[in-house]
Amino acid sequence: MAVETEATIEERTQAFRDHVTSGGKVEMTDWMPDEYRRSVLKFIEMHANSEIMGVLPEREWINRAPSVRRKLALTSKVQDEVGHGQLLYRLAEDLGKPREQMLEDLMAGRTKFHNVFHYPTHTWADVGIIAWLVDAAAILSQKALLTCSYAPYARTMQKICWEESFHIKHGYDIVLSMMNGTEEQRAMVQEALDRWWGPLMQFHGPPTPVEKDKDLAWRIKSKGNEQLRQEFLSMYVPRILDLGLSIPDPNLRYDEETGRWQYTEPSWEELRSVVTGHGPRSQERLAFRRLNYDQGEWVRQAVMTAS
Amino acid sequence: MDMHVYEVFQQQKEGGALVHSGNIQAPDDRLAIHYARELYGRRGESVRLWVIPRDHVLELTDPDLLKPPFDRSYRSVEGYRLRDKLASVRAAREGS
């Protein structure tokens, strides 16, 4: 960005704002207003946290996967997500926050991770529903980040979206296998869907007026919460019904006139409570993250001293 | 030892360009290679990786040097409009 050296901070900030709102990109070494840096950092940090917390419900099933191939696939998915965490924490570090500080803040509950990773998993069907539908909801948000004004993040999202598409397909495969199975297995899938529907509907967050969404104003993300939820419903309601499953919301219907999905208002109170550490598994998962962090300390030490 | 940042460039197929794909952090070159492989090559998506210490990357972004505000059309294909000149030559030839 060409910026006059004489310009005041306000002028530079306005020029920067004009640059990003007209589709301009920002690189790590470019000047950026502190508010932009903080907003991008917070967004990426929360994403990174979600990647490494998101593997915890899935790792519980590695030892219980029904076949060796499923075990390998699930292990690969877990490895992918941790890898995404690595890539994203690197981006955040380049924006100025040390990795140790981010992990400390996560484990102390000072920073957040996605609502869906605060819930327990009950059966193998939960693994299928998570990989299929939770990852599908996530990839919609992530695709909206491919045009992010912070270019290093947008580039990283290309790789992440590519890998997530394997997760969704594997999840769909798990669900289809079970739907082709016994009555009991089909019931397990329905029960898992019933459990996850609420958190899925909360996943993209409450509808926020576009003008109040700073991340939209800075072009960090390109789509609002409600738009993403509508896209999710348009893509996945037909696919869910196609399998003979039913969706646990009697008010869910597509309104031809408005071109929008109507649904029972998700519990925003539950969302707020869950992401602030009061979900059914929030504290247990954070404690497990802490345990592993502490137990891995000797590895980090060994790596540093051996080199 | 301190951690160092390494920039990773990836060649997806033989003959292709080495494209910047991201960066990693490692305490030394040996582990940097290993981490780069884990993050950018575990699905067979690369035939070559370049792993370069970030300190060794020199960056130039100065628009005065890269996009100087002078007419550089004499250097480019677009700087030469030949249609009218060619037509004029042909007209002269046919007229002779």
Coordinates of C-alpha atoms in Angstrom, one line a residue, chain A residues 66 70 124-125 172-190 243-245:
Chain A
P66 CA -15.2 -50.1 14.1
R70 CA -11.9 -46.1 10.0
W124 CA -20.0 -43.9 16.8
A125 CA -22.9 -42.1 15.0
Y172 CA -20.9 -38.8 5.1
D173 CA -19.5 -42.3 4.4
I174 CA -19.8 -43.2 8.1
V175 CA -23.5 -42.0 8.2
L176 CA -24.3 -43.8 4.9
S177 CA -22.8 -47.0 6.2
M178 CA -24.9 -46.9 9.3
M179 CA -28.0 -46.0 7.4
N180 CA -27.4 -49.1 5.3
G181 CA -27.1 -51.1 8.5
T182 CA -29.5 -52.4 11.1
E183 CA -32.6 -50.7 12.6
E184 CA -30.5 -50.1 15.7
Q185 CA -27.8 -48.4 13.7
R186 CA -30.2 -46.1 11.9
A187 CA -31.7 -45.2 15.3
M188 CA -28.2 -44.3 16.5
V189 CA -27.8 -41.9 13.6
Q190 CA -31.2 -40.3 14.3
L243 CA -31.4 -40.4 4.0
G244 CA -34.8 -40.9 5.7
L245 CA -33.7 -39.0 8.8

